[in-house]
């Protein structure tokens, strides 16, 4: 980590990986210190139902159309939706060490 410092009267002030130097608080933090003047916090209630679903598509383009349609409709409000190609899916499965419940489907 590089420290961006300048010399003023043989004393260096600036960023430090060990924390903020009290002198730097008074003489300038050079981007290390911010003052929050206002904040907005949005809070949503906990979901009444939690479920996870997987859908197989004949092509990535078909999956992309589904995701776009899902984002435009108002009935379902998923917290997240991920579109994975076959390589990403297999990599994720390999990293978990668990066998996929979709393993019985053949890849076409």
Coordinates of C-alpha atoms in Angstrom, one line a residue, residues 9-67:
X9 CA 8.0 21.3 8.3
X10 CA 9.7 17.8 8.3
X11 CA 6.4 16.2 9.5
X12 CA 4.5 13.9 7.2
X13 CA 0.7 13.9 7.0
X14 CA -1.4 11.6 5.0
X15 CA -2.9 8.2 4.6
X16 CA -1.7 5.3 6.8
X17 CA -2.6 1.7 6.7
X18 CA -2.4 1.7 10.6
X19 CA -5.3 4.0 11.0
X20 CA -6.0 7.7 11.0
X21 CA -3.3 9.8 12.6
X22 CA -4.9 12.4 15.0
X23 CA -2.8 15.2 13.5
X24 CA -4.1 14.4 10.0
X25 CA -7.7 14.9 11.3
X26 CA -6.9 18.5 12.0
X27 CA -4.5 19.1 9.1
X28 CA -6.4 17.3 6.3
X29 CA -7.2 13.7 5.8
X30 CA -6.6 13.6 2.0
X31 CA -9.7 11.6 1.3
X32 CA -9.4 9.2 4.2
X33 CA -12.1 10.9 6.3
X34 CA -15.6 11.7 5.3
X35 CA -18.3 13.5 7.2
X36 CA -21.8 12.1 6.8
X37 CA -24.3 14.9 6.8
X38 CA -27.4 12.9 6.1
X39 CA -28.4 9.3 5.3
X40 CA -31.5 7.5 4.1
X41 CA -32.1 4.0 5.4
X42 CA -34.7 1.8 3.6
X43 CA -36.1 -1.1 5.6
X44 CA -38.2 -3.9 4.2
X45 CA -40.1 -6.4 6.2
X46 CA -38.8 -10.0 6.3
X47 CA -40.2 -12.2 3.5
X48 CA -43.2 -14.3 4.4
X49 CA -41.9 -17.1 2.3
X50 CA -38.4 -18.1 1.3
X51 CA -37.9 -20.5 -1.6
X52 CA -35.2 -21.2 -4.2
X53 CA -36.1 -22.3 -7.7
X54 CA -34.1 -23.3 -10.7
X55 CA -35.3 -23.1 -14.3
X56 CA -33.6 -24.7 -17.3
X57 CA -33.8 -22.9 -20.7
X58 CA -33.0 -24.2 -24.2
X59 CA -30.5 -21.3 -24.8
X60 CA -28.9 -18.4 -23.0
X61 CA -31.0 -16.0 -25.1
X62 CA -34.2 -17.7 -23.9
X63 CA -33.0 -17.3 -20.3
X64 CA -32.2 -13.6 -20.9
X65 CA -35.7 -13.0 -22.3
X66 CA -37.2 -14.7 -19.2
X67 CA -35.1 -12.5 -16.8

